[in-house]
XYZ file of C-alpha atoms in Angstrom:
663
model
C 25.791 83.469 158.284
C 26.303 84.126 154.581
C 29.870 85.250 155.336
C 30.889 82.074 157.186
C 33.364 80.188 154.975
C 32.742 76.592 156.122
C 28.978 76.243 155.665
C 28.120 73.476 153.183
C 31.703 73.335 151.986
C 32.507 71.665 148.685
C 33.839 68.112 148.521
C 37.102 69.422 147.103
C 37.850 71.051 150.503
C 38.503 67.688 152.141
C 38.683 64.845 149.617
C 40.050 66.504 146.498
C 42.684 64.871 144.290
C 42.666 67.714 141.758
C 46.092 69.347 141.850
C 44.634 72.611 140.580
C 42.689 72.995 143.835
C 45.730 72.747 146.098
C 46.560 75.986 147.851
C 50.337 76.407 148.011
C 50.040 78.820 150.919
C 48.087 76.280 152.972
C 50.553 73.493 152.166
C 53.628 75.566 152.932
C 52.164 77.089 156.107
C 50.960 73.709 157.392
C 54.380 72.145 156.781
C 56.101 74.988 158.630
C 53.585 74.761 161.482
C 54.099 71.015 161.932
C 57.857 71.440 162.047
C 57.595 74.182 164.671
C 55.325 72.178 167.010
C 56.953 69.827 169.536
C 56.475 66.155 168.734
C 54.124 64.276 171.015
C 52.060 61.151 170.953
C 48.604 61.877 169.495
C 45.801 61.447 171.982
C 42.050 61.314 171.705
C 40.081 64.580 171.527
C 36.897 63.010 172.834
C 37.028 64.967 176.106
C 37.518 68.310 174.390
C 33.829 68.942 173.533
C 32.856 68.274 177.148
C 34.834 71.264 178.438
C 33.061 74.419 179.415
C 32.729 76.926 176.615
C 34.813 79.601 178.359
C 37.622 77.147 179.088
C 37.492 75.735 175.589
C 37.661 79.172 174.021
C 40.702 79.983 176.156
C 42.383 76.823 174.904
C 41.523 77.636 171.312
C 43.204 81.027 171.610
C 46.577 79.232 171.279
C 45.776 77.531 167.974
C 46.761 78.500 164.439
C 43.971 79.301 161.927
C 44.757 76.079 160.057
C 44.492 74.151 163.314
C 41.093 75.727 163.929
C 40.043 74.539 160.472
C 41.180 71.004 161.280
C 39.486 71.135 164.693
C 36.184 72.214 163.120
C 36.140 68.872 161.290
C 36.541 66.712 164.405
C 32.930 66.640 165.541
C 29.669 68.460 165.111
C 29.737 70.228 168.496
C 33.190 71.733 167.897
C 32.155 72.739 164.416
C 29.050 74.536 165.702
C 31.129 76.299 168.350
C 33.799 77.478 165.892
C 31.198 78.676 163.416
C 29.209 80.546 166.084
C 29.622 84.308 166.573
C 31.072 83.683 170.042
C 34.244 82.357 168.348
C 34.833 85.478 166.250
C 37.560 86.739 168.580
C 39.144 83.267 168.588
C 39.501 83.302 164.800
C 40.809 86.849 164.794
C 43.334 86.205 167.573
C 44.539 83.063 165.763
C 46.271 85.284 163.211
C 48.447 86.670 166.017
C 50.008 83.218 166.588
C 52.038 83.250 163.359
C 53.715 86.600 162.606
C 54.379 85.542 158.973
C 50.755 85.361 157.837
C 48.784 88.527 156.945
C 46.604 89.937 159.714
C 42.879 89.939 159.293
C 41.764 93.521 158.433
C 39.542 95.296 160.899
C 35.886 94.934 160.079
C 36.454 91.841 157.922
C 35.290 88.353 158.883
C 38.207 86.324 160.246
C 36.602 83.103 159.019
C 36.315 84.483 155.534
C 39.901 85.766 155.734
C 40.976 82.229 156.604
C 39.103 80.893 153.587
C 40.740 83.454 151.295
C 44.262 82.693 152.523
C 44.073 78.920 152.978
C 40.960 77.755 151.128
C 41.017 75.619 147.969
C 41.758 77.342 144.658
C 38.269 77.249 143.214
C 35.736 79.862 142.221
C 33.280 80.672 144.993
C 30.442 80.979 142.489
C 30.921 78.243 139.878
C 33.553 76.104 141.663
C 35.957 76.200 138.695
C 39.384 74.925 139.842
C 42.643 76.830 139.639
C 41.312 80.275 140.641
C 43.426 82.619 142.770
C 42.228 85.316 145.147
C 41.561 88.747 143.689
C 42.877 90.955 146.475
C 41.444 94.070 144.864
C 37.960 92.639 145.552
C 38.952 90.306 148.427
C 37.161 87.367 146.873
C 38.024 84.257 144.844
C 36.129 84.497 141.567
C 36.999 83.409 138.035
C 37.014 85.881 135.158
C 33.576 84.913 133.772
C 32.005 85.268 137.205
C 33.646 88.648 137.770
C 32.384 89.797 134.371
C 28.902 88.571 135.233
C 28.995 90.388 138.575
C 30.178 93.567 136.914
C 27.284 93.255 134.498
C 24.905 93.312 137.450
C 26.609 96.411 138.810
C 28.771 94.931 141.545
C 30.013 91.753 143.100
C 27.718 89.940 145.583
C 27.068 91.978 148.762
C 28.749 89.417 150.969
C 31.977 89.896 148.990
C 32.050 93.670 148.824
C 34.902 95.066 150.840
C 33.717 98.630 150.892
C 30.380 97.690 152.429
C 32.181 96.203 155.412
C 34.966 98.708 155.797
C 33.421 102.061 154.933
C 30.682 101.500 157.487
C 33.332 101.673 160.229
C 33.774 105.070 161.992
C 36.312 107.276 160.309
C 39.544 108.317 161.973
C 39.832 111.645 163.799
C 42.210 112.890 161.125
C 39.357 112.861 158.694
C 40.807 110.436 156.198
C 38.170 109.599 153.623
C 37.456 106.842 151.184
C 40.699 107.415 149.230
C 42.821 106.713 152.312
C 40.749 103.650 153.064
C 41.166 102.360 149.498
C 44.923 102.936 149.747
C 45.028 100.836 152.902
C 43.012 98.101 151.208
C 45.425 98.088 148.266
C 48.384 97.993 150.632
C 46.944 94.950 152.414
C 46.221 93.307 149.058
C 49.791 93.870 147.856
C 51.162 92.389 151.078
C 48.935 89.330 150.661
C 50.004 88.862 147.058
C 53.671 88.973 148.007
C 53.044 86.476 150.809
C 51.189 84.153 148.449
C 53.824 84.524 145.727
C 56.547 83.577 148.199
C 54.710 80.363 149.040
C 54.233 79.566 145.350
C 57.933 80.002 144.673
C 58.824 77.835 147.665
C 56.443 75.104 146.505
C 57.804 75.339 142.965
C 61.370 74.961 144.221
C 60.389 71.946 146.319
C 58.512 70.405 143.393
C 61.524 70.852 141.122
C 63.796 69.334 143.756
C 61.438 66.354 144.069
C 61.267 65.997 140.299
C 65.057 66.154 139.896
C 65.391 63.580 142.649
C 62.954 61.326 140.830
C 64.769 61.915 137.530
C 68.040 60.745 139.052
C 66.303 57.702 140.524
C 64.708 56.886 137.164
C 68.082 57.208 135.438
C 69.523 54.677 137.897
C 66.639 52.328 137.151
C 67.247 52.660 133.418
C 70.972 51.979 133.798
C 70.125 48.807 135.725
C 68.021 47.703 132.770
C 70.925 48.035 130.340
C 70.741 51.620 129.113
C 73.935 53.640 128.904
C 74.581 56.859 130.790
C 74.314 58.868 127.569
C 70.867 57.385 126.951
C 69.552 58.221 130.414
C 70.942 61.758 130.327
C 69.517 62.493 126.894
C 67.179 65.466 126.770
C 64.360 63.388 125.248
C 64.400 60.939 128.160
C 64.672 63.731 130.734
C 61.737 65.527 129.129
C 59.647 62.337 129.168
C 60.406 61.880 132.871
C 59.668 65.518 133.634
C 56.304 65.472 131.851
C 55.178 62.109 133.260
C 52.061 62.793 135.331
C 52.655 59.703 137.485
C 55.403 61.536 139.363
C 53.135 64.435 140.315
C 53.796 65.393 143.977
C 55.575 62.077 144.595
C 58.354 62.552 147.185
C 60.430 59.592 145.961
C 60.502 56.819 143.400
C 59.149 53.539 144.680
C 58.748 50.287 142.805
C 55.023 50.868 142.533
C 55.483 54.343 141.109
C 58.156 53.091 138.717
C 55.903 50.325 137.402
C 53.170 52.887 136.787
C 55.512 55.325 135.027
C 57.502 52.760 133.050
C 55.087 52.589 130.062
C 55.435 56.359 129.613
C 59.244 56.464 129.795
C 60.448 53.295 128.087
C 59.371 54.315 124.537
C 61.496 57.468 124.741
C 64.446 55.570 126.243
C 64.248 52.842 123.585
C 64.068 55.443 120.825
C 67.108 57.291 122.178
C 69.080 54.061 122.472
C 68.154 53.075 118.936
C 69.252 56.468 117.616
C 72.511 56.267 119.569
C 73.300 52.802 118.252
C 72.511 53.924 114.709
C 74.771 56.966 115.114
C 77.549 54.783 116.505
C 77.197 52.379 113.602
C 77.318 55.259 111.140
C 80.327 56.812 112.873
C 82.097 53.460 112.965
C 81.333 52.930 109.290
C 82.611 56.408 108.365
C 85.783 55.872 110.361
C 86.352 52.527 108.667
C 85.741 54.126 105.283
C 88.324 56.797 106.082
C 90.846 54.123 107.061
C 90.110 52.070 103.945
C 90.471 55.085 101.662
C 93.787 56.090 103.201
C 95.062 52.509 103.003
C 93.935 52.136 99.382
C 96.654 54.572 98.288
C 98.879 51.498 98.162
C 97.058 50.592 94.930
C 98.486 53.631 93.162
C 99.715 53.496 89.596
C 102.224 55.818 87.865
C 100.934 57.730 84.845
C 102.712 57.134 81.533
C 104.008 60.709 81.387
C 105.970 60.463 84.636
C 107.978 57.795 86.350
C 107.748 59.422 89.765
C 104.283 60.855 90.322
C 101.592 58.340 91.242
C 97.831 58.354 90.757
C 95.731 56.987 93.653
C 92.668 54.888 92.872
C 89.317 56.647 92.466
C 87.868 57.828 95.739
C 84.773 55.635 95.251
C 86.933 52.498 95.165
C 86.537 51.988 98.925
C 82.740 52.180 98.686
C 82.461 50.134 95.476
C 84.813 47.166 95.941
C 82.608 44.384 97.449
C 85.197 42.920 99.892
C 85.873 46.403 101.275
C 82.150 47.137 101.551
C 81.677 43.919 103.501
C 84.605 44.772 105.760
C 83.263 48.274 106.319
C 79.831 47.030 107.416
C 81.159 44.278 109.659
C 78.747 44.116 112.651
C 81.590 43.803 115.153
C 82.624 46.880 117.120
C 86.351 46.293 116.602
C 88.376 49.292 115.448
C 89.707 48.914 111.907
C 93.324 49.952 111.274
C 95.356 49.881 108.107
C 97.472 47.062 109.577
C 94.424 44.839 110.011
C 95.204 41.460 108.371
C 91.841 41.406 106.608
C 92.391 44.843 105.060
C 95.984 44.058 104.087
C 94.952 40.799 102.434
C 92.213 42.523 100.428
C 94.445 45.336 99.165
C 97.355 43.056 98.278
C 95.250 40.762 96.133
C 95.525 40.902 92.357
C 91.760 41.088 92.157
C 91.770 44.481 93.937
C 94.322 45.949 91.514
C 92.362 44.578 88.586
C 89.205 46.143 90.026
C 90.972 49.538 90.157
C 92.056 49.196 86.529
C 88.515 48.335 85.505
C 87.200 51.354 87.407
C 89.592 53.636 85.535
C 88.460 52.012 82.292
C 84.823 52.640 83.202
C 85.564 56.258 84.056
C 87.404 56.632 80.741
C 84.369 55.254 78.919
C 82.018 57.588 80.821
C 84.139 60.610 80.001
C 83.923 59.700 76.329
C 80.159 60.080 76.512
C 80.607 63.722 77.533
C 82.397 64.589 74.295
C 80.322 65.881 71.362
C 79.364 63.277 68.793
C 80.282 64.494 65.317
C 78.110 62.705 62.814
C 80.255 63.758 59.816
C 83.479 62.349 61.273
C 84.226 58.677 60.797
C 86.554 58.495 63.795
C 85.033 57.850 67.225
C 85.475 60.339 70.091
C 88.786 60.175 71.894
C 90.204 61.732 75.046
C 93.546 62.163 73.285
C 92.294 65.028 71.112
C 92.539 68.701 71.890
C 88.752 69.087 71.957
C 88.493 66.811 75.011
C 88.252 69.725 77.447
C 86.474 68.862 80.696
C 85.670 70.900 83.781
C 86.486 68.995 86.960
C 85.862 70.498 90.431
C 88.742 70.320 92.854
C 89.232 70.651 96.594
C 92.068 73.081 97.190
C 94.857 72.633 99.733
C 92.993 74.866 102.208
C 89.556 73.393 101.633
C 88.356 75.898 99.014
C 86.580 74.458 95.987
C 87.320 75.576 92.439
C 86.648 74.295 88.918
C 89.644 73.295 86.826
C 89.661 72.781 83.023
C 91.610 69.668 82.064
C 92.644 68.338 78.650
C 92.784 64.702 77.782
C 92.723 61.524 79.763
C 95.982 61.983 81.668
C 95.014 65.373 83.121
C 91.485 64.156 83.835
C 92.875 61.134 85.639
C 95.050 63.263 87.909
C 92.041 65.491 88.643
C 89.532 62.720 89.311
C 91.228 60.720 92.066
C 90.300 63.540 94.483
C 92.750 62.584 97.205
C 92.190 66.011 98.755
C 88.549 65.132 99.223
C 85.633 65.012 96.776
C 84.059 68.373 95.936
C 80.551 69.160 96.992
C 77.642 67.826 94.988
C 74.355 69.655 94.531
C 71.456 68.737 96.798
C 69.272 67.491 93.934
C 71.971 65.132 92.629
C 72.861 61.870 94.297
C 76.484 61.259 95.226
C 76.961 58.484 92.700
C 79.917 56.991 90.861
C 82.416 59.320 89.274
C 81.700 61.176 87.068
C 77.979 60.472 86.729
C 76.976 62.716 89.634
C 76.964 65.935 87.617
C 80.220 67.386 88.919
C 82.259 66.678 85.751
C 81.050 68.408 82.568
C 82.229 69.010 79.042
C 83.573 72.514 78.342
C 82.480 73.689 74.869
C 84.219 77.046 75.312
C 87.578 75.397 75.911
C 87.032 73.017 73.000
C 86.215 75.931 70.695
C 89.385 77.738 71.755
C 91.465 74.619 71.116
C 90.003 74.232 67.612
C 90.654 77.905 66.822
C 94.285 77.669 67.936
C 94.864 74.438 66.011
C 93.557 76.094 62.870
C 95.914 79.049 63.431
C 99.001 76.833 63.612
C 98.142 75.126 60.320
C 96.033 72.050 60.994
C 93.470 71.375 58.277
C 91.184 69.227 60.466
C 91.538 70.775 63.942
C 88.824 68.566 65.485
C 90.944 65.500 64.728
C 94.199 66.915 66.170
C 95.606 64.982 69.108
C 97.299 66.470 72.130
C 100.627 65.006 71.074
C 100.390 66.591 67.626
C 99.405 69.952 69.090
C 102.246 69.878 71.587
C 104.710 69.021 68.839
C 103.701 71.917 66.591
C 102.564 74.601 69.043
C 104.962 73.995 71.905
C 106.944 77.192 71.225
C 104.014 79.228 69.957
C 102.621 82.120 71.959
C 99.256 83.808 71.565
C 97.607 87.032 72.715
C 93.889 87.330 73.430
C 92.221 89.696 70.974
C 89.171 90.079 73.222
C 91.257 91.656 75.989
C 91.975 95.388 75.559
C 95.548 96.464 74.873
C 96.123 98.369 78.095
C 99.259 99.551 79.828
C 100.446 99.013 83.359
C 99.347 96.009 85.387
C 96.449 95.140 83.056
C 98.563 94.445 79.975
C 97.778 91.498 77.762
C 99.837 88.377 78.275
C 101.613 86.052 75.887
C 100.116 82.626 76.549
C 100.812 79.101 75.421
C 98.026 77.228 73.665
C 97.179 75.363 76.850
C 96.977 78.613 78.834
C 94.731 80.140 76.164
C 92.102 77.499 76.887
C 92.243 78.171 80.625
C 92.026 81.936 79.949
C 88.849 81.669 77.866
C 87.227 79.301 80.353
C 87.993 81.672 83.210
C 86.630 84.700 81.354
C 83.369 82.876 80.623
C 82.811 81.572 84.153
C 80.143 83.258 86.236
C 77.317 85.602 85.378
C 79.477 88.060 83.391
C 80.665 86.637 80.050
C 83.288 88.667 78.165
C 84.839 86.102 75.805
C 81.846 84.386 74.233
C 83.701 83.938 70.927
C 87.413 82.991 71.048
C 89.673 85.464 69.250
C 93.458 85.072 69.395
C 96.505 86.680 67.794
C 99.519 84.533 66.991
C 102.894 86.042 67.808
C 105.622 86.029 65.213
C 108.520 83.607 65.788
C 110.815 86.372 67.068
C 108.133 87.877 69.321
C 107.336 84.400 70.655
C 111.031 83.755 71.302
C 111.278 87.042 73.229
C 108.186 86.092 75.271
C 109.634 82.664 76.101
C 112.878 84.324 77.223
C 111.061 86.651 79.586
C 108.924 83.908 81.114
C 109.992 83.199 84.689
C 109.854 79.806 86.269
C 106.684 79.050 88.185
C 106.562 75.270 88.239
C 108.884 73.211 90.398
C 111.817 71.659 88.641
C 112.473 69.780 91.894
C 109.233 68.119 92.994
C 110.563 67.739 96.531
C 109.603 71.388 97.111
C 106.041 70.959 95.814
C 103.122 70.296 98.147
C 102.314 66.937 96.606
C 103.778 64.510 99.143
C 101.460 62.209 101.057
C 102.083 60.410 104.352
C 101.237 56.787 103.617
C 101.125 55.879 107.318
C 98.317 58.135 108.577
C 94.740 56.857 108.592
C 93.429 60.238 107.473
C 91.236 61.071 104.507
C 91.213 63.567 102.851
C 94.974 63.498 102.868
C 97.139 66.411 103.918
C 99.685 67.114 101.187
C 102.948 68.815 102.136
C 106.460 69.167 100.830
C 108.788 66.233 101.176
C 110.741 67.915 103.958
C 107.563 68.639 105.943
C 106.319 65.080 105.543
C 109.702 63.692 106.621
C 109.497 65.836 109.751
C 105.933 64.615 110.324
C 106.979 60.967 109.977
C 109.823 61.481 112.414
C 107.765 63.205 115.117
C 104.411 61.421 114.744
C 105.410 57.937 113.596
C 109.059 57.658 114.766
C 110.279 56.970 111.209
C 113.594 58.751 110.757
C 114.429 57.351 107.317
C 111.201 57.346 105.291
C 111.131 55.390 102.065
C 109.501 56.735 98.947
C 106.714 54.438 97.857
C 106.256 52.964 101.322
C 106.076 55.924 103.689
C 105.981 58.793 101.187
C 103.986 59.077 97.978
C 104.222 61.942 95.435
C 100.672 62.460 94.203
C 100.008 63.576 90.636
C 97.864 66.714 90.715
C 96.598 68.969 87.929
C 97.634 72.116 89.800
C 100.024 74.532 88.173
C 102.738 74.409 90.820
C 103.153 70.639 90.387
C 103.953 70.729 86.660
C 107.708 70.579 86.150
C 109.145 73.315 83.952
C 105.980 75.389 83.741
C 106.582 79.121 83.356
C 104.527 82.123 84.257
C 103.064 84.097 81.321
C 104.625 87.493 80.637
C 102.819 90.749 79.782
C 103.182 92.225 76.329
C 104.831 95.628 75.824
C 102.432 97.375 73.439
C 101.284 100.868 72.636
C 103.457 103.926 72.114
C 106.576 102.277 73.499
C 106.012 98.806 72.089
C 108.970 96.422 72.220
C 109.356 95.660 68.499
C 113.056 96.423 67.885
C 115.938 93.928 67.878
C 119.571 94.921 68.199
C 121.585 93.750 65.136
C 124.809 93.472 67.089
C 123.181 91.209 69.715
C 121.606 89.127 66.948
C 125.031 88.566 65.393
C 126.731 87.765 68.709
C 124.024 85.524 70.216
C 121.521 84.563 67.526
C 119.852 81.993 69.788
C 118.772 84.721 72.215
C 115.983 87.015 71.067
C 115.470 90.208 73.004
C 113.183 92.997 71.810
C 113.415 96.617 72.844
C 111.343 99.731 72.590
C 112.711 102.782 70.783
C 113.513 104.639 73.982
C 115.281 101.678 75.553
C 117.335 100.336 72.660
C 119.458 103.484 72.331
C 120.811 103.315 75.928
C 121.320 99.577 75.398
C 123.545 100.120 72.351
C 125.461 102.877 74.131
C 126.118 100.827 77.249
C 126.476 97.340 75.793
C 128.254 98.056 72.520
C 130.083 101.253 73.569
C 128.795 103.579 70.867
C 128.368 107.291 71.305
C 124.853 108.600 71.142
C 125.490 110.478 67.944
C 126.568 107.278 66.212
C 123.447 105.330 67.202
C 121.119 105.352 64.200
C 118.269 103.244 62.886
C 120.748 101.026 61.098
C 121.666 99.465 64.443
C 118.356 97.632 64.821
C 115.644 95.918 62.880
C 111.911 96.236 63.455
C 110.135 92.978 64.158
C 106.487 92.253 63.363
C 104.599 91.516 66.565
C 101.865 89.286 65.100
C 101.568 87.043 62.077
């Protein structure tokens, strides 16, 4: 009787609520069996124990093993009959009813086979839940119990397969223990595949039930005021999926929902709060973009130009109190640049005065960046040549670069940042301009400016203003002495004093410094005149062809700057404005970029070395004294032959004069 599976069975066999004890094979097989049986009205089984044993056993031959298990729990007499040896054939024949379940092996107890296939998932020795059948041993033991049995030499005798099977007579073919073990392994593999199929089916059904409950919970949440995005959020779905209240529940009832609500509502409330905060932030950012684009109407023309305009500082929209209040308005209304509240704020005299005060504050802050000379009695000024600042810029295509600017006017055109503010380091707060560390003083550029001012004759170069330097050094050209005098594409260039500062700053940017000390050579007047003649136009004489024009109708920030023709086409196609007006629909923005400076010319390379251009034709100097053109020795002879019609034999050194290259 030690092999009978239903003697003194554990409470978990009948009244268990532990999900780890549920046998998926028993659940799936029982569900399939109930669907296959014809439906009938249940009747009492009280007369069944009174039948004769032979008749009763014949009736039981038509029952499934799971039905025999259920029948053994009806009454004591049926239980004793089914557990008696006379019912061994009944249990074994029960496995012939369902062709999908594994057959009971010959020589193995059919009752025990039923317990292995359909019994609860618990260890037979220590009753630990969640233990599967080990089909290599044909028993249900946990790992510690198997290890303990192996320590004693073998598993318990009642669980040893070989003791039952090897004692059977061998086949006439003489197959030995190896063939028998192969058959046992084959049966075990078949049972594992059968059990795995039931597990997968139960998993699929459980997922379908859970997804059905998730959809029902989402409907409940939407009825309580949550949006569809809240209910479909991954955090809420995960909270529903992991809620233990929904375990093996076929549907969501009000009772189940009330039990699960405390576990789900915190996640739903958190998701809704995060969504509302993100919407508020997005609405605030969109309003800020609209306010910044609309604030271009508060532009002011710089003194050096009557056409180019300077927008207000980019922090104006986040610093002017009425605009800050409008930006954080709790209403969900969309803010446009035609909003009466925004128009009234920007058209007020107080707003324009606030912009002027902001520029004054920025001017005062930039003064603090300049070096304080204790020996000088004059205070620092942004009108001097030593006021060289490095201001980061956002390029037309989104690339960031650092630009050296001189004086207040150039700094002002570089600090409005209508293309978008450059990035700020992570350890520096994005504060008011220029206190956030992005604008710095450039000592290298200031040193170059002082050196050049001393070369052109100023006694106190630190006190020289930009206007004075432009008046004296406008036509001067300089050559960098730190750069090698090479030939080909790497020749030294003749630069203006402003370009010399940019050259030294560029050469000292990065990890490799090549121009630590400024060293410059001043060209002679004739050499400078020849360099100015050879300079080709790079700046735009006509600003309509420069990419500085802004559409003053779009609510977009950073602005997209195009040529005037491109912006006119944009206004016609996007805004249906065929005749745009400058100042109302179009704005030319003052930028510190090279291509927006009218009349700027590209530097020219110097002709040095063996064939240096140091000769000037005397005949050309007499005919056109205002034009200075220098030649090399090998090029001036063909020039005199072709231009002045002299034979080669008559061309001598008396036809030209040699010019000093540097002073």
